[in-house]
XYZ file of C-alpha atoms in Angstrom:
278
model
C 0.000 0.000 0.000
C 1.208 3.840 -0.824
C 2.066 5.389 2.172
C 0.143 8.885 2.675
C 1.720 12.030 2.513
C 1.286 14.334 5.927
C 2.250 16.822 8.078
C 4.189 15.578 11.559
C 5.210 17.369 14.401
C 8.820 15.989 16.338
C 7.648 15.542 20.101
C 11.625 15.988 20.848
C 11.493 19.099 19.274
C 7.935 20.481 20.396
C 8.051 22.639 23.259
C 4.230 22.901 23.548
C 3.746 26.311 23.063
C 0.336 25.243 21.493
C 1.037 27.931 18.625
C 0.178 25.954 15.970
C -2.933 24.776 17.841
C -4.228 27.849 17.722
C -3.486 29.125 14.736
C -4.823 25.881 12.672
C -7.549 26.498 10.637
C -9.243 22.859 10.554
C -8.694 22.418 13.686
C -6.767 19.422 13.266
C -3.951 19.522 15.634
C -4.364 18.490 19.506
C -2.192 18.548 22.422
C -1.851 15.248 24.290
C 1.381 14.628 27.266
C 2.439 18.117 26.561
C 3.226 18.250 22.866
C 1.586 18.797 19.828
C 0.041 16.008 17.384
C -1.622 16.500 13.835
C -4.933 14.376 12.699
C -3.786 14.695 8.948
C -7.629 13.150 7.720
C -8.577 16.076 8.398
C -5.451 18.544 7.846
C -5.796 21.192 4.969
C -1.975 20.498 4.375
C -1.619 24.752 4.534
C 1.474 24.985 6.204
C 0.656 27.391 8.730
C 1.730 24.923 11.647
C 5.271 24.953 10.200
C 5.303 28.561 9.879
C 4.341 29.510 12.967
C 6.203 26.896 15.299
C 9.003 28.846 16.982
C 11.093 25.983 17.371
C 10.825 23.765 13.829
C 9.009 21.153 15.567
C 6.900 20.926 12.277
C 7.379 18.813 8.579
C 5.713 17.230 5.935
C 6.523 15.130 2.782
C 3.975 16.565 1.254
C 5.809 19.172 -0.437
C 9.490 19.800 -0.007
C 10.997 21.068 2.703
C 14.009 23.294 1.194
C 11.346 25.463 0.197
C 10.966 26.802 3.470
C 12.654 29.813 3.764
C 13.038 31.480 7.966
C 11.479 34.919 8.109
C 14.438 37.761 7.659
C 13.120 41.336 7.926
C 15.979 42.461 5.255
C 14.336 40.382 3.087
C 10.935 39.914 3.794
C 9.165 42.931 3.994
C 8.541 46.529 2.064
C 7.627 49.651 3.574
C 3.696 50.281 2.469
C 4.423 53.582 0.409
C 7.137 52.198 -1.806
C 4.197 49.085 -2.320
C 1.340 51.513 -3.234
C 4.123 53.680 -5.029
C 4.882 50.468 -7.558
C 1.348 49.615 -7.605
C 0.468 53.194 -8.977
C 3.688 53.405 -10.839
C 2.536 49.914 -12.991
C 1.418 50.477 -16.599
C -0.487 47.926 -18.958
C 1.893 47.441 -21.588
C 1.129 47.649 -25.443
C 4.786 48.221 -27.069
C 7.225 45.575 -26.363
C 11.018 44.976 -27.402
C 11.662 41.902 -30.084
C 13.578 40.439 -27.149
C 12.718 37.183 -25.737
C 12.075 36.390 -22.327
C 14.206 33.726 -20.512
C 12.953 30.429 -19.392
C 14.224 31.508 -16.015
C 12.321 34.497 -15.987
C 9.461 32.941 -16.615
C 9.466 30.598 -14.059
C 10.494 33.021 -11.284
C 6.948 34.803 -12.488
C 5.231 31.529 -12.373
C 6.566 31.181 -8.905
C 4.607 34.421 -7.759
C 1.549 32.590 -8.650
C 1.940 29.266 -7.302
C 2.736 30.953 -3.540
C -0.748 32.768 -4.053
C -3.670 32.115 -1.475
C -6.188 29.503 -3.028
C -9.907 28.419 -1.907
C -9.448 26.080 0.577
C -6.015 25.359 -0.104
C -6.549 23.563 -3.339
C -3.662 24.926 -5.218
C -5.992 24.465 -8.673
C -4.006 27.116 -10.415
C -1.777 26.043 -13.968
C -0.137 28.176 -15.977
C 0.204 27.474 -20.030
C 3.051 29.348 -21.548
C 3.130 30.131 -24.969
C 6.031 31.264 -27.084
C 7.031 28.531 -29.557
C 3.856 28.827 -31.538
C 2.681 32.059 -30.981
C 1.797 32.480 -34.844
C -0.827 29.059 -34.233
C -2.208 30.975 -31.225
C -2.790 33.708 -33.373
C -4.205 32.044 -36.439
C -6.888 30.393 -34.128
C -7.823 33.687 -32.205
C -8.253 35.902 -34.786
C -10.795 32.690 -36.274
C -12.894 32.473 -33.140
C -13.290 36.146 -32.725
C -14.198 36.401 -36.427
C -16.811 33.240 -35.662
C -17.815 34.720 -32.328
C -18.508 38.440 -33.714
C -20.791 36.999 -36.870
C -22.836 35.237 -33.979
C -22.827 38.512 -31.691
C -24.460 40.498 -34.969
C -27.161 38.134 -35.397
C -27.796 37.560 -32.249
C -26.667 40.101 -29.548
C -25.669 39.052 -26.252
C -27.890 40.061 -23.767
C -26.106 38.147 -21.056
C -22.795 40.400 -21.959
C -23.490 43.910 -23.910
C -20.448 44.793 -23.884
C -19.296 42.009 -26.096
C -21.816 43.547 -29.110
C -19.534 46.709 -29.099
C -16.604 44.224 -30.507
C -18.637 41.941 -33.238
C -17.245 44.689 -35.931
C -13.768 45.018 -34.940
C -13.177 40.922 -34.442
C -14.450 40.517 -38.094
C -12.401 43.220 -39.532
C -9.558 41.954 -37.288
C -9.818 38.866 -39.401
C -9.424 40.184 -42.420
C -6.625 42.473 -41.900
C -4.990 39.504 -40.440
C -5.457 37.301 -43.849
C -4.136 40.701 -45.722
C -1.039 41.045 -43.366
C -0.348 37.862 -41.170
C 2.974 38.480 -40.176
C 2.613 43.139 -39.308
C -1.165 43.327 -38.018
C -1.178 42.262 -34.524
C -3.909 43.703 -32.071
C -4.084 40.539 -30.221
C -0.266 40.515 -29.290
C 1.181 43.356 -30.280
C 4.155 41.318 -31.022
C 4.795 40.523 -27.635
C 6.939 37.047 -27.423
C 5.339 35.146 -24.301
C 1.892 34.580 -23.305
C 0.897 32.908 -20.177
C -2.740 31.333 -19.873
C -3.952 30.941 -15.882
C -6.046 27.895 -15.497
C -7.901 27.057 -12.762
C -11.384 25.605 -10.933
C -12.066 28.760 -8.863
C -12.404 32.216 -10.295
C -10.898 33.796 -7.634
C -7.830 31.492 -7.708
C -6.978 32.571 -11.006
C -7.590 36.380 -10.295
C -5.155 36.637 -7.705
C -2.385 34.630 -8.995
C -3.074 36.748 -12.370
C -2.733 39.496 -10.006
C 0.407 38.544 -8.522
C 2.032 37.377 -11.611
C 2.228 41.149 -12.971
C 3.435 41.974 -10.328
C 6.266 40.128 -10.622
C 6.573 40.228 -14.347
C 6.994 44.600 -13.570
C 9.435 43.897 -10.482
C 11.651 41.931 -13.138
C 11.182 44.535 -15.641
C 8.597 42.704 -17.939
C 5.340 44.944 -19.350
C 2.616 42.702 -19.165
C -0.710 43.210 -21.108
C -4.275 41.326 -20.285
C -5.632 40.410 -23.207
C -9.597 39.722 -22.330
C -9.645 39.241 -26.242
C -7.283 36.046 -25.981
C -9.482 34.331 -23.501
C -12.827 35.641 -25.268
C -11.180 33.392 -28.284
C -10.088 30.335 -26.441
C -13.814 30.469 -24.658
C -15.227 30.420 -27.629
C -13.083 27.813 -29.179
C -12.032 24.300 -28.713
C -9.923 24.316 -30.971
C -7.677 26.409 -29.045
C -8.654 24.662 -25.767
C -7.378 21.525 -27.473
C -4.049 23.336 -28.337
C -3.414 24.607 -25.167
C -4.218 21.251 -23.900
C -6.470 22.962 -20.948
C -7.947 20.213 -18.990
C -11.997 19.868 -19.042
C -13.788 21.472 -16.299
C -10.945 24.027 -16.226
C -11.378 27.684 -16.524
C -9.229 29.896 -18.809
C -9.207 33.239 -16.534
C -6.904 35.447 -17.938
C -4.383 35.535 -20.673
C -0.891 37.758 -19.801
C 0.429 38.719 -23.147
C 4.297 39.688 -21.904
C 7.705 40.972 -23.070
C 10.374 43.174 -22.403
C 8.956 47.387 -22.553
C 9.842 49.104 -25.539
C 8.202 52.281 -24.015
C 9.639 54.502 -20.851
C 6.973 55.873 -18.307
C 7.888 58.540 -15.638
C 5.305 59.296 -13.379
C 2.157 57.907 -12.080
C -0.972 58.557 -13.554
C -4.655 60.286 -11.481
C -7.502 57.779 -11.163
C -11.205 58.478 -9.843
C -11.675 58.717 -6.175
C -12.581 55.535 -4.480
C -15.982 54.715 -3.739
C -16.440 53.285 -0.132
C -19.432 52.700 1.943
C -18.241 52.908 5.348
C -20.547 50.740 7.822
C-alpha cells in the first residue's frame, strides 16, 4: 500500500507552546502529554503549523521542505508607500522589445503565482506558456473572434453587452490579419510570451493573475491582459485543445508579456474611491 503524505510534528522538538494549535484552521492539531500532534484526515496540508512553530518542531513530505525559507526582515518585507508607489507606478503594456524572455524568468513569475492564497487550499491554479507557436495561437484567435462576432451580430448578447460593441472590430480583425499575417497584430502586439492561468475557482486565477504582474513589472517585464485572448479560447475548442487545458478548467486570464519598448515617468490620477463605510 502507498504510504500517505502528511504533516508531523517531532515531540523531541515540540516545546508545547500550542502555537500551531491555535493558529490551525481545521482544527486538526491536539495537544496530548504536553506536545503537539496532527490528525492529517482532516489537515488542509496549509502549512501554517510549520510557519508559525518557533522551534521547527513541524514537517511534511507533502511538499518539499528546502522550500521553506526562515522569516528575515531584510528580506521579507517593504515599507507600504514604496508598495502603493509600484502599484500606482505599474502600466499595462502595449509596445514591447523583439527580445525574448528567458525560461528563467518565466518561471520566477510563475513562482509568484503558485505561492498565491487559493480556496481552501486547493492549489488548482496552472499556468500554459506560450512562445514557440505564438503564430498558431494567433491564427486560431483571430478565427474564433471572427466566428464569435458573426454570432454577436445576429444575435446580440444580452447576457454580456459589452461584447456587441466588438462583433465589428473581431471581423475586420480577421481580415486584416489574412491581408497582413505576419505586421497586423492587435491581439499581441508582437509581444513574445503569453501565459494562460487555469484554474477551478475564479478567484484562484484572479489573484495569482494578479500577482504574476506583479512580478513580471518587479523583473522589468510589461505585461498586457488580453480579455480578447481568452474571449477566443472560450469560444473555441480548438484552441482549448491546443493549449491542452484540462476539461472542467477555466481559462481566466491571458498575460500577453515581453520586455517594454516604451519609458513611463510618473504615475498617472484615477477616480476617487468609492467606499461605503458601515
Amino acid at each position: 500500500m502507498e504510504r500517505r503524505s502528511m504533516f508531523d510534528i517531532n515531540g523531541e522538538q515540540c516545546i508545547g507552546c500550542k502555537e500551531c494549535i491555535r493558529d490551525c484552521p481545521k482544527k486538526t492539531i491536539y495537544y496530548i502529554k504536553g506536545k503537539g500532534k496532527i490528525n492529517n484526515k482532516g489537515c488542509l496540508k496549509c502549512g501554517h503549523c510549520i510557519a508559525i512553530c518557533p522551534v521547527e518542531a513541524v514537517s511534511t513530505d507533502t511538499y518539499s521542505m528546502e522550500e521553506v525559507i526562515p522569516y528575515d526582515n531584510r528580506t521579507f518585507s517593504i515599507t507600504p508607500d514604496n508598495l502603493l508607489n509600484f502599484i500606482k507606478f505599474r502600466r499595462t503594456m502595449r509596445r514591447f522589445q523583439a527580445r525574448k524572455i528567458e525560461k528563467e524568468v518565466i518561471c520566477k513569475i510563475i513562482e509568484a503565482g503558485r505561492f498565491t492564497e487559493t480556496v481552501g487550499n486547493s492549489q488548482d491554479v496552472s499556468y500554459i506558456v506560450v512562445s514557440e507557436q505564438l503564430n498558431l495561437l494567433k491564427q486560431l484567435s483571430f478565427e474564433s473572434l471572427k466566428k464569435k462576432g458573426e454570432e454577436l451580430l445576429a444575435n446580440p448578447s444580452k447576457e454580456d453587452p459589452s461584447l456587441n460593441h466588438y462583433a465589428s472590430a473581431w471581423i475586420g480583425y480577421y481580415r486584416k490579419y489574412q491581408k497582413d499575417p505576419d505586421g497586423f497584430d492587435p491581439l499581441l502586439n508582437h509581444a513574445p510570451t503569453v501565459i494562460f492561468v487555469v484554474c477551478d475557482h475564479l478567484i484562484d486565477g484572479g489573484l495569482a493573475s494578479s500577482n504574476l504582474e506583479l512580478m513580471a513589472n518587479a523583473m522589468g517585464i510589461g505585461v498586457l491582459f488580453s480579455g480578447f485572448l481568452v474571449e477566443a479560447a472560450k469560444a473555441s475548442n480548438k484552441i482549448r485543445d491546443y493549449l491542452k487545458v484540462p476539461k472542467g478548467k477555466h481559462i481566466v486570464s491571458a498575460l500577453v508579456m515581453g520586455y517594454p519598448d516604451a519609458k513611463y515617468y510618473r504615475t498617472v490620477p484615477r477616480a476617487k474611491a468609492e467606499i461605503n463605510w458601515l
